[in-house]
Short mmCIF file of C-alpha atoms and ligand atoms in Angstrom, two decimals:
data_model
loop_
_atom_site.label_atom_id
_atom_site.label_comp_id
_atom_site.label_asym_id
_atom_site.label_seq_id
_atom_site.Cartn_x
_atom_site.Cartn_y
_atom_site.Cartn_z
CA UNK A 190 -89.31 -79.68 53.42
CA UNK A 191 -88.52 -76.20 52.22
CA UNK A 192 -92.18 -75.29 52.70
CA UNK A 193 -91.91 -75.98 56.42
CA UNK A 194 -91.42 -72.80 58.40
CA UNK A 195 -88.52 -72.76 60.82
CA UNK A 196 -87.34 -70.57 63.69
CA UNK A 197 -83.91 -70.88 65.22
CA UNK A 198 -83.51 -69.84 68.84
CA UNK A 199 -79.89 -69.13 69.54
CA UNK A 200 -78.74 -68.86 73.12
CA UNK A 201 -76.12 -66.15 73.18
CA UNK A 202 -76.13 -65.11 76.75
CA UNK A 203 -72.68 -66.57 77.53
CA UNK A 204 -70.96 -64.40 80.06
CA UNK A 205 -67.58 -65.61 78.98
CA UNK A 206 -65.57 -65.16 82.19
CA UNK A 207 -63.23 -67.94 81.20
CA UNK A 208 -62.30 -66.03 78.06
CA UNK A 209 -60.85 -63.41 80.39
CA UNK A 210 -62.24 -60.70 78.12
CA UNK A 211 -64.20 -57.47 78.11
CA UNK A 212 -65.91 -58.75 75.00
CA UNK A 213 -68.95 -61.09 75.32
CA UNK A 214 -67.84 -64.65 74.63
CA UNK A 215 -70.00 -65.25 71.56
CA UNK A 216 -68.57 -62.11 69.84
CA UNK A 217 -65.06 -63.56 69.76
CA UNK A 218 -64.28 -64.32 66.15
CA UNK A 219 -63.55 -67.39 64.02
CA UNK A 220 -62.29 -66.61 60.54
CA UNK A 221 -63.02 -62.94 61.13
CA UNK A 222 -66.73 -63.44 62.07
CA UNK A 223 -68.20 -63.58 65.58
CA UNK A 224 -68.77 -67.19 66.58
CA UNK A 225 -72.50 -66.60 67.09
CA UNK A 226 -72.70 -65.32 63.49
CA UNK A 227 -71.43 -68.65 62.27
CA UNK A 228 -74.32 -70.27 64.19
CA UNK A 229 -76.77 -67.85 62.54
CA UNK A 230 -75.33 -68.67 59.10
CA UNK A 231 -75.64 -72.40 59.69
CA UNK A 232 -79.28 -71.97 60.85
CA UNK A 233 -80.04 -69.93 57.71
CA UNK A 234 -78.35 -72.50 55.49
CA UNK A 235 -80.55 -75.20 57.05
CA UNK A 236 -83.65 -73.14 56.15
CA UNK A 237 -84.42 -71.29 59.32
CA UNK A 238 -86.07 -68.20 57.92
CA UNK A 239 -86.34 -66.46 61.25
CA UNK A 240 -83.85 -66.10 64.10
CA UNK A 241 -84.38 -65.35 67.77
CA UNK A 242 -81.27 -64.39 69.69
CA UNK A 243 -81.45 -64.73 73.44
CA UNK A 244 -79.01 -62.36 75.09
CA UNK A 245 -78.06 -61.69 78.64
CA UNK A 246 -79.16 -58.82 80.79
CA UNK A 247 -77.47 -55.55 79.80
CA UNK A 248 -75.98 -57.00 76.66
CA UNK A 249 -76.20 -53.81 74.63
CA UNK A 250 -72.94 -54.72 72.91
CA UNK A 251 -74.51 -57.99 71.75
CA UNK A 252 -77.56 -56.28 70.38
CA UNK A 253 -75.50 -53.74 68.49
CA UNK A 254 -73.27 -56.44 67.05
CA UNK A 255 -76.29 -58.50 65.99
CA UNK A 256 -77.59 -55.71 63.79
CA UNK A 257 -74.53 -56.38 61.63
CA UNK A 258 -74.36 -60.14 61.39
CA UNK A 259 -78.05 -60.91 61.84
CA UNK A 260 -80.00 -57.79 60.89
CA UNK A 261 -83.29 -59.65 60.67
CA UNK A 262 -82.94 -61.43 64.02
CA UNK A 263 -85.13 -60.50 66.93
CA UNK A 264 -83.37 -60.23 70.25
CA UNK A 265 -84.81 -61.35 73.55
CA UNK A 266 -83.32 -60.76 77.03
CA UNK A 267 -83.03 -63.49 79.59
CA UNK A 268 -83.02 -61.37 82.71
CA UNK A 269 -81.75 -64.06 85.13
CA UNK A 270 -79.62 -67.00 84.20
CA UNK A 271 -81.90 -69.82 85.34
CA UNK A 272 -80.98 -72.51 82.85
CA UNK A 273 -81.15 -73.40 79.17
CA UNK A 274 -84.98 -74.12 79.09
CA UNK A 275 -85.60 -70.78 80.85
CA UNK A 276 -83.37 -69.11 78.24
CA UNK A 277 -85.27 -70.59 75.33
CA UNK A 278 -88.52 -69.40 76.92
CA UNK A 279 -87.26 -65.86 76.81
CA UNK A 280 -88.08 -66.10 73.04
CA UNK A 281 -91.65 -67.16 73.88
CA UNK A 282 -93.16 -64.45 71.70
CA UNK A 283 -91.33 -65.73 68.67
CA UNK A 284 -92.00 -69.39 69.38
CA UNK A 285 -95.70 -68.84 69.98
CA UNK A 286 -96.16 -67.38 66.44
CA UNK A 287 -96.33 -71.02 65.40
CA UNK A 288 -93.55 -72.60 63.36
CA UNK A 289 -93.34 -76.08 61.94
CA UNK A 290 -89.83 -76.57 63.27
CA UNK A 291 -87.90 -74.84 66.08
CA UNK A 292 -84.08 -75.29 66.18
CA UNK A 293 -82.40 -74.57 69.53
CA UNK A 294 -78.73 -73.71 69.16
CA UNK A 295 -75.98 -72.40 71.36
CA UNK A 296 -74.08 -69.28 70.31
CA UNK A 297 -70.83 -70.74 71.56
CA UNK A 298 -70.95 -73.81 69.33
CA UNK A 299 -69.86 -72.31 66.03
CA UNK A 300 -68.80 -75.34 63.92
CA UNK A 301 -72.24 -76.81 63.56
CA UNK A 302 -72.69 -78.18 60.04
CA UNK A 303 -75.96 -77.15 58.40
CA UNK A 304 -76.30 -80.71 57.11
CA UNK A 305 -76.70 -81.99 60.68
CA UNK A 306 -79.51 -79.44 61.19
CA UNK A 307 -81.11 -80.41 57.92
CA UNK A 308 -81.14 -84.11 58.95
CA UNK A 309 -82.79 -83.14 62.28
CA UNK A 310 -85.42 -81.11 60.44
CA UNK A 311 -86.11 -84.05 58.06
CA UNK A 312 -86.82 -86.22 61.15
CA UNK A 313 -89.36 -83.61 62.33
CA UNK A 314 -90.96 -83.63 58.92
CA UNK A 315 -91.27 -87.45 59.29
CA UNK A 316 -93.15 -86.94 62.52
CA UNK A 317 -90.60 -86.76 65.28
CA UNK A 318 -91.51 -84.46 68.24
CA UNK A 319 -87.95 -83.84 69.43
CA UNK A 320 -84.64 -84.55 67.71
CA UNK A 321 -81.35 -84.29 69.62
CA UNK A 322 -78.06 -83.99 67.75
CA UNK A 323 -75.61 -86.21 69.59
CA UNK A 324 -71.99 -87.16 69.21
CA UNK A 325 -69.73 -89.89 70.56
CA UNK A 326 -66.61 -89.24 72.58
CA UNK A 327 -64.20 -91.31 74.59
CA UNK A 328 -64.13 -88.55 77.15
CA UNK A 329 -67.76 -87.62 77.88
CA UNK A 330 -67.13 -85.77 81.14
CA UNK A 331 -69.21 -82.62 81.46
CA UNK A 332 -71.71 -83.44 78.75
CA UNK A 333 -75.29 -84.56 79.13
CA UNK A 334 -75.61 -88.31 78.41
CA UNK A 335 -78.19 -89.58 75.96
CA UNK A 336 -80.17 -92.38 77.53
CA UNK A 337 -81.77 -94.73 74.96
CA UNK A 338 -84.21 -97.56 75.25
CA UNK A 339 -85.11 -99.72 72.25
CA UNK A 340 -83.68 -97.24 69.75
CA UNK A 341 -85.63 -94.33 71.24
CA UNK A 342 -84.20 -91.51 73.32
CA UNK A 343 -85.88 -91.47 76.74
CA UNK A 344 -83.83 -88.96 78.68
CA UNK A 345 -80.77 -86.70 78.75
CA UNK A 346 -78.97 -86.81 82.02
CA UNK A 347 -76.61 -83.96 82.97
CA UNK A 348 -73.18 -85.03 84.31
CA UNK A 349 -73.96 -83.88 87.85
CA UNK A 350 -77.25 -85.89 87.92
CA UNK A 351 -75.81 -89.10 86.38
CA UNK A 352 -75.50 -92.41 88.25
CA UNK A 353 -72.05 -94.11 88.00
CA UNK A 354 -73.55 -96.43 85.40
CA UNK A 355 -74.88 -93.55 83.33
CA UNK A 356 -71.54 -91.77 83.48
CA UNK A 357 -70.08 -94.56 81.39
CA UNK A 358 -72.31 -93.66 78.41
CA UNK A 359 -70.28 -92.11 75.60
CA UNK A 360 -73.15 -90.87 73.47
CA UNK A 361 -73.54 -87.21 74.42
CA UNK A 362 -75.81 -84.19 73.89
CA UNK A 363 -74.18 -81.79 71.46
CA UNK A 364 -76.53 -79.07 72.71
CA UNK A 365 -78.47 -78.81 69.44
CA UNK A 366 -82.08 -79.72 69.31
CA UNK A 367 -84.90 -79.65 66.83
CA UNK A 368 -88.42 -79.49 68.28
CA UNK A 369 -91.79 -79.69 66.64
CA UNK A 370 -93.09 -76.14 66.73
CA UNK A 371 -96.54 -77.32 67.82
CA UNK A 372 -95.10 -78.98 70.93
CA UNK A 373 -92.25 -76.57 71.80
CA UNK A 374 -93.97 -74.23 74.28
CA UNK A 375 -95.89 -77.00 76.05
CA UNK A 376 -92.69 -78.98 76.55
CA UNK A 377 -90.61 -76.09 77.76
CA UNK A 378 -93.24 -74.91 80.20
CA UNK A 379 -93.31 -78.42 81.81
CA UNK A 380 -89.63 -78.27 82.71
CA UNK A 381 -88.90 -77.98 86.44
CA UNK A 382 -85.65 -77.22 88.30
CA UNK A 383 -85.27 -80.19 90.61
CA UNK A 384 -81.78 -81.22 89.79
CA UNK A 385 -78.22 -80.92 91.08
CA UNK A 386 -77.82 -77.35 89.69
CA UNK A 387 -81.35 -76.12 90.45
CA UNK A 388 -81.61 -75.00 86.84
CA UNK A 389 -84.37 -75.32 84.23
CA UNK A 390 -82.76 -77.77 81.85
CA UNK A 391 -83.70 -77.73 78.18
CA UNK A 392 -82.57 -81.32 78.09
CA UNK A 393 -85.51 -82.32 80.33
CA UNK A 394 -87.92 -81.86 77.45
CA UNK A 395 -86.64 -85.24 76.18
CA UNK A 396 -88.04 -87.16 79.13
CA UNK A 397 -91.26 -85.07 79.13
CA UNK A 398 -91.84 -85.65 75.41
CA UNK A 399 -91.06 -89.34 75.67
CA UNK A 400 -93.46 -89.62 78.60
CA UNK A 401 -96.15 -88.09 76.50
CA UNK A 402 -95.61 -90.72 73.79
CA UNK A 403 -94.02 -88.37 71.31
CA UNK A 404 -91.36 -89.74 69.01
CA UNK A 405 -88.03 -88.64 70.41
CA UNK A 406 -84.82 -89.56 68.60
CA UNK A 407 -81.10 -88.83 68.61
CA UNK A 408 -79.11 -88.30 65.42
CA UNK A 409 -75.35 -88.54 65.35
CA UNK A 410 -72.95 -85.89 64.12
CA UNK A 411 -69.19 -85.52 64.48
CA UNK A 412 -67.67 -84.11 67.68
CA UNK A 413 -66.64 -80.95 65.84
CA UNK A 414 -70.30 -79.99 65.36
CA UNK A 415 -70.71 -79.83 69.09
CA UNK A 416 -67.42 -78.17 70.04
CA UNK A 417 -68.36 -75.58 72.58
CA UNK A 418 -65.96 -72.62 73.15
CA UNK A 419 -65.27 -71.64 76.76
CA UNK A 420 -61.74 -70.30 76.67
CA UNK A 421 -59.18 -69.05 74.11
CA UNK A 422 -57.55 -72.42 73.67
CA UNK A 423 -60.83 -73.83 72.50
CA UNK A 424 -61.30 -70.72 70.33
CA UNK A 425 -58.01 -71.55 68.56
CA UNK A 426 -59.00 -75.18 68.22
CA UNK A 427 -62.24 -74.19 66.54
CA UNK A 428 -60.35 -71.71 64.28
CA UNK A 429 -58.02 -74.58 63.28
CA UNK A 430 -60.88 -76.87 62.43
CA UNK A 431 -62.61 -74.12 60.41
CA UNK A 432 -59.48 -73.34 58.50
CA UNK A 433 -58.88 -77.03 57.73
CA UNK A 434 -62.41 -77.37 56.31
CA UNK A 435 -62.07 -74.20 54.29
CA UNK A 436 -58.72 -75.13 52.79
CA UNK A 437 -60.06 -78.49 51.68
CA UNK A 438 -63.11 -76.78 50.10
CA UNK A 439 -60.77 -74.37 48.25
CA UNK A 440 -58.55 -77.17 46.94
CA UNK A 441 -61.53 -79.25 45.83
CA UNK A 442 -62.83 -76.23 43.97
CA UNK A 443 -59.63 -75.94 41.91
CA UNK A 444 -57.34 -73.73 44.00
CA UNK A 445 -53.76 -74.88 44.46
CA UNK A 446 -52.49 -74.47 48.02
CA UNK A 447 -48.88 -75.55 48.11
CA UNK A 448 -48.72 -75.68 51.94
CA UNK A 449 -52.39 -75.59 52.91
CA UNK A 450 -51.75 -75.50 56.62
CA UNK A 451 -50.01 -72.12 56.27
CA UNK A 452 -52.84 -70.37 54.43
CA UNK A 453 -55.56 -68.59 56.35
CA UNK A 454 -58.97 -67.71 54.95
CA UNK A 455 -61.74 -65.44 56.22
CA UNK A 456 -65.37 -66.42 56.42
CA UNK A 457 -66.09 -64.54 53.15
CA UNK A 458 -62.95 -65.17 51.04
CA UNK A 459 -63.76 -65.88 47.38
CA UNK A 460 -61.08 -67.43 45.33
CA UNK A 461 -61.26 -68.73 41.77
CA UNK A 462 -60.05 -71.93 40.19
CA UNK A 463 -56.52 -72.30 38.91
CA UNK A 464 -55.30 -69.66 41.35
CA UNK A 465 -52.10 -70.74 43.05
CA UNK A 466 -51.41 -69.70 46.61
CA UNK A 467 -47.89 -70.12 47.90
CA UNK A 468 -47.10 -70.73 51.60
CA UNK A 469 -47.85 -68.31 54.46
CA UNK A 470 -50.63 -66.21 52.95
CA UNK A 471 -53.27 -64.43 55.07
CA UNK A 472 -56.67 -63.49 53.69
CA UNK A 473 -58.44 -60.97 55.87
CA UNK A 474 -62.18 -60.18 55.41
CA UNK A 475 -63.60 -58.94 52.07
CA UNK A 476 -61.21 -60.58 49.65
CA UNK A 477 -62.22 -61.62 46.13
CA UNK A 478 -59.60 -63.35 43.95
CA UNK A 479 -60.55 -64.41 40.41
CA UNK A 480 -59.19 -67.35 38.42
CA UNK A 481 -55.58 -68.01 37.47
CA UNK A 482 -53.97 -65.60 39.84
CA UNK A 483 -50.70 -66.21 41.62
CA UNK A 484 -50.44 -65.19 45.25
CA UNK A 485 -46.83 -65.58 46.22
CA UNK A 486 -45.51 -66.40 49.66
CA UNK A 487 -45.99 -64.16 52.72
CA UNK A 488 -48.64 -61.85 51.35
CA UNK A 489 -51.23 -60.16 53.57
CA UNK A 490 -54.51 -59.36 51.79
CA UNK A 491 -57.73 -57.82 53.07
CA UNK A 492 -60.65 -56.00 51.53
CA UNK A 493 -59.08 -56.35 48.10
CA UNK A 494 -60.23 -57.47 44.70
CA UNK A 495 -57.77 -59.29 42.41
CA UNK A 496 -58.79 -60.00 38.82
CA UNK A 497 -57.76 -63.00 36.81
CA UNK A 498 -54.11 -63.72 36.04
CA UNK A 499 -52.75 -61.17 38.45
CA UNK A 500 -49.49 -61.64 40.25
CA UNK A 501 -49.24 -60.65 43.91
CA UNK A 502 -46.20 -60.79 46.20
CA UNK A 503 -44.07 -62.27 47.58
CA UNK A 504 -44.40 -60.08 50.68
CA UNK A 505 -47.18 -57.89 49.25
CA UNK A 506 -49.80 -56.13 51.35
CA UNK A 507 -53.11 -55.42 49.73
CA UNK A 508 -55.28 -53.28 51.99
CA UNK A 509 -59.01 -52.41 51.76
CA UNK A 510 -59.99 -50.86 48.42
CA UNK A 511 -57.05 -52.36 46.49
CA UNK A 512 -58.55 -53.29 43.12
CA UNK A 513 -56.22 -55.14 40.71
CA UNK A 514 -57.52 -55.49 37.23
CA UNK A 515 -56.49 -58.33 34.89
CA UNK A 516 -52.82 -59.20 34.69
CA UNK A 517 -51.78 -56.47 37.09
CA UNK A 518 -48.74 -57.15 39.15
CA UNK A 519 -47.88 -56.05 42.71
CA UNK A 520 -44.56 -57.31 43.75
CA UNK A 521 -42.36 -57.64 46.84
CA UNK A 522 -42.67 -55.19 49.72
CA UNK A 523 -45.38 -53.21 48.06
CA UNK A 524 -48.48 -51.84 49.81
CA UNK A 525 -51.62 -50.92 47.90
CA UNK A 526 -54.62 -49.22 49.54
CA UNK A 527 -57.79 -47.78 48.05
CA UNK A 528 -56.33 -47.79 44.58
CA UNK A 529 -57.14 -49.24 41.20
CA UNK A 530 -54.25 -50.89 39.40
CA UNK A 531 -55.45 -51.09 35.83
CA UNK A 532 -54.93 -53.97 33.48
CA UNK A 533 -51.31 -55.04 33.06
CA UNK A 534 -49.88 -52.27 35.22
CA UNK A 535 -46.77 -53.19 37.26
CA UNK A 536 -45.99 -52.08 40.80
CA UNK A 537 -43.03 -54.32 41.40
CA UNK A 538 -40.86 -53.33 44.27
CA UNK A 539 -40.87 -51.47 47.56
CA UNK A 540 -43.70 -49.09 46.77
CA UNK A 541 -46.70 -47.49 48.44
CA UNK A 542 -49.72 -46.71 46.30
CA UNK A 543 -52.61 -45.28 48.25
CA UNK A 544 -55.70 -43.29 47.18
CA UNK A 545 -54.69 -43.62 43.57
CA UNK A 546 -55.28 -44.94 40.10
CA UNK A 547 -52.49 -46.60 38.14
CA UNK A 548 -53.39 -46.61 34.40
CA UNK A 549 -53.24 -49.72 32.21
CA UNK A 550 -49.72 -50.86 31.44
CA UNK A 551 -48.04 -48.23 33.57
CA UNK A 552 -44.76 -49.10 35.21
CA UNK A 553 -44.11 -47.95 38.74
CA UNK A 554 -40.37 -47.98 39.67
CA UNK A 555 -38.94 -49.29 42.92
CA UNK A 556 -39.46 -47.17 45.92
CA UNK A 557 -42.23 -45.03 44.51
CA UNK A 558 -44.45 -43.32 47.09
CA UNK A 559 -47.84 -41.67 46.63
CA UNK A 560 -47.75 -39.00 49.30
CA UNK A 561 -51.50 -39.07 49.98
CA UNK A 562 -51.81 -37.61 53.46
CA UNK A 563 -50.96 -34.27 54.98
CA UNK A 564 -51.84 -35.35 58.53
CA UNK A 565 -55.45 -34.18 58.08
CA UNK A 566 -56.86 -35.22 54.72
CA UNK A 567 -56.24 -37.76 51.99
CA UNK A 568 -55.56 -36.74 48.39
CA UNK A 569 -55.68 -38.57 45.11
CA UNK A 570 -52.97 -39.48 42.65
CA UNK A 571 -53.95 -40.31 39.09
CA UNK A 572 -51.33 -42.02 36.94
CA UNK A 573 -52.13 -42.29 33.26
CA UNK A 574 -52.06 -45.24 30.93
CA UNK A 575 -48.57 -46.36 29.93
CA UNK A 576 -46.87 -43.91 32.30
CA UNK A 577 -43.39 -44.59 33.59
CA UNK A 578 -42.52 -43.57 37.13
CA UNK A 579 -38.74 -43.67 37.75
CA UNK A 580 -37.48 -45.30 40.92
CA UNK A 581 -37.52 -43.53 44.21
CA UNK A 582 -40.03 -40.91 43.15
CA UNK A 583 -42.51 -39.16 45.47
CA UNK A 584 -45.82 -38.17 43.94
CA UNK A 585 -47.29 -35.49 46.21
CA UNK A 586 -51.08 -35.63 45.91
CA UNK A 587 -53.26 -34.29 44.63
CA UNK A 588 -51.42 -34.75 41.39
CA UNK A 589 -51.99 -36.18 37.90
CA UNK A 590 -49.45 -37.84 35.71
CA UNK A 591 -50.85 -37.88 32.09
CA UNK A 592 -50.98 -40.86 29.76
CA UNK A 593 -47.42 -41.85 28.68
CA UNK A 594 -45.97 -39.39 31.21
CA UNK A 595 -42.37 -40.09 32.14
CA UNK A 596 -40.99 -39.24 35.60
CA UNK A 597 -37.23 -39.12 36.18
CA UNK A 598 -35.85 -41.27 38.96
CA UNK A 599 -35.64 -39.61 42.38
CA UNK A 600 -38.21 -36.96 41.55
CA UNK A 601 -40.47 -35.22 43.99
CA UNK A 602 -43.50 -34.35 41.84
CA UNK A 603 -45.74 -31.66 43.21
CA UNK A 604 -47.33 -30.35 39.95
CA UNK A 605 -49.34 -32.36 37.44
CA UNK A 606 -47.53 -33.66 34.35
CA UNK A 607 -49.26 -33.61 30.97
CA UNK A 608 -49.55 -36.58 28.57
CA UNK A 609 -46.24 -37.77 27.17
CA UNK A 610 -44.19 -35.14 29.05
CA UNK A 611 -40.93 -35.80 30.85
CA UNK A 612 -40.68 -34.41 34.35
CA UNK A 613 -37.65 -33.99 36.59
CA UNK A 614 -38.26 -32.97 40.20
CA UNK A 615 -34.77 -33.16 41.65
CA UNK A 616 -31.58 -31.09 42.07
CA UNK A 617 -29.29 -30.99 39.04
CA UNK A 618 -26.15 -33.14 39.53
CA UNK A 619 -22.73 -31.40 39.81
CA UNK A 620 -19.51 -33.38 39.22
CA UNK A 621 -16.11 -31.95 40.23
CA UNK A 622 -13.12 -33.89 38.77
CA UNK A 623 -10.40 -34.86 41.38
CA UNK A 624 -12.32 -33.31 44.28
CA UNK A 625 -13.09 -36.74 45.86
CA UNK A 626 -9.40 -37.63 46.17
CA UNK A 627 -8.53 -34.24 47.56
CA UNK A 628 -11.23 -34.52 50.25
CA UNK A 629 -10.09 -37.96 51.27
CA UNK A 630 -6.49 -36.77 51.73
CA UNK A 631 -7.56 -33.79 53.76
CA UNK A 632 -9.70 -35.90 56.14
CA UNK A 633 -6.94 -38.52 56.52
CA UNK A 634 -4.31 -35.96 57.61
CA UNK A 635 -6.71 -34.27 60.03
CA UNK A 636 -7.45 -37.64 61.66
CA UNK A 637 -3.67 -38.49 61.91
CA UNK A 638 -2.96 -35.06 63.56
CA UNK A 639 -5.54 -35.83 66.25
CA UNK A 640 -3.94 -39.21 67.14
CA UNK A 641 -0.50 -37.64 67.85
C1 LIG B 193 -75.30 -78.10 77.83
C2 LIG B 193 -76.34 -79.24 77.89
C3 LIG B 193 -75.63 -80.55 77.87
C4 LIG B 193 -74.69 -80.60 76.64
C5 LIG B 193 -73.77 -79.44 76.57
C6 LIG B 193 -73.05 -79.42 75.26
C7 LIG B 193 -78.28 -78.44 79.17
C8 LIG B 193 -78.95 -78.40 80.46
N1 LIG B 193 -77.15 -79.09 79.14
O1 LIG B 193 -74.54 -78.16 79.06
O2 LIG B 193 -76.51 -81.64 77.88
O3 LIG B 193 -74.02 -81.86 76.66
O4 LIG B 193 -74.50 -78.21 76.69
O5 LIG B 193 -72.12 -78.38 75.20
O6 LIG B 193 -78.74 -77.80 78.24
N2 LIG B 193 -77.35 -70.36 78.63
C9 LIG B 193 -78.23 -69.29 78.70
N3 LIG B 193 -78.88 -69.13 79.85
C10 LIG B 193 -78.85 -69.92 80.90
C11 LIG B 193 -77.98 -71.02 80.90
C12 LIG B 193 -77.26 -71.24 79.69
O7 LIG B 193 -78.36 -68.55 77.80
O8 LIG B 193 -79.54 -69.65 81.87
C13 LIG B 193 -76.60 -70.59 77.43
C14 LIG B 193 -75.14 -70.61 77.58
O9 LIG B 193 -74.65 -69.33 77.42
C15 LIG B 193 -74.58 -71.56 76.53
C16 LIG B 193 -75.72 -72.56 76.47
O10 LIG B 193 -76.85 -71.95 76.99
O11 LIG B 193 -74.51 -70.89 75.29
C17 LIG B 193 -75.39 -73.88 77.18
O12 LIG B 193 -75.17 -73.59 78.54
P1 LIG B 193 -73.94 -74.21 79.39
O13 LIG B 193 -74.03 -73.68 80.71
O14 LIG B 193 -72.71 -74.13 78.59
O15 LIG B 193 -74.47 -75.74 79.40
P2 LIG B 193 -73.56 -77.03 79.56
O16 LIG B 193 -73.34 -77.28 81.02
O17 LIG B 193 -72.37 -76.93 78.74
MG1 LIG B 194 -71.33 -75.41 77.58
#
């Protein structure tokens, strides 16, 4: 089948008023990726080499976004919203190039499983003219009903056009269709708009194709595949389903999730086997975790790379550009941004490391801060191999601490420190015997005099 050419036409003109949002509906995200991008990914995974995105009038925002998640896709504008068949025809130029298979998908139906699309394409390869991906539900209200006769699909009836008898049908149109490329334009052009909504219904191609003696069939997929998003409650529902699928996949690939329902992945999270993730961990986009790492509870990680056998958290924040090499450790209440933590280095408590390198085996004491920003520009801190930074030190960048450098606790370091040097950057301590007692007595008698 892989030799068969395939175009996916994705209807992404959703206006999204029920999202109550300034953002077009299909750009709302699931797992950190616009929902329409999930649809594009599924189409690609099912072998659709080319994509046609049908967007609404004036949808510049959509076009711009599409260059990121589907740079190869062509965009077509449906000027007026006259129905789903009319929308597909906006991509006429792409369809008429001649493909073996045309997949029609909705941009607001992000959980479509590529396997369901692959099954539909197989049916086309076996000679079907139209394949509809259906699902069964106890509550079919609002969906187009699949009307079958003798195992063949003969029509799809939209809710508003259904007879009372037809309304009882629980086999519904999921909104995804595969059409033989050689028939697609002919079928779409034959669609009229004589129905309750006065729209050109894509679903009418079923009756037309069946009337022409083409083989028209329905395949069945789970309801999740057809879950259409119209408001933010459904968006959250889809997110939940996506996360559940991803957690299972992670666990089956060898990752331990102690409380899976509290761990959140992004669309592109990579995580190696034998890594253990404790409860309440968030993975934002761009995270790569190797094998055998421990991600302790309540850590927030995005844009970060964590090598094997690292230890992160609890309560750690790894921001974009954090790059932990093997066996590095970033402990509780630490933040790391745009910094390499070399092999075996330890950043254990209450520390900020930003725009920096921490050399192999270095030890960063509690409360260390790299002062990387003067309000205008960012500056780099380089900490050498095996260096020791005493607790509560401020390293004012740009600054270099040499290999084996030793910084006294509480220092403010503004000048670079050579290899193996000891640096103090704090006021010298003065201790006056008996002075504490004397002060206390003086303050107590002053307070007593006031009360009188
Ligand atoms: C559609 C199907 C219905 C199916 C249901 C599944 C039709 C006629 N009906 O109904 O059988 O059960 O999906 O969710 O296809 N769109 C455009 N331009 C238009 C109209 C729609 O781009 O002129 C886009 C919408 O943005 C949306 C998709 O097409 O992404 C489906 O349209 P929608 O109005 O949601 O159709 P439903 O009534 O849900
Ligand atoms: Mg819909």
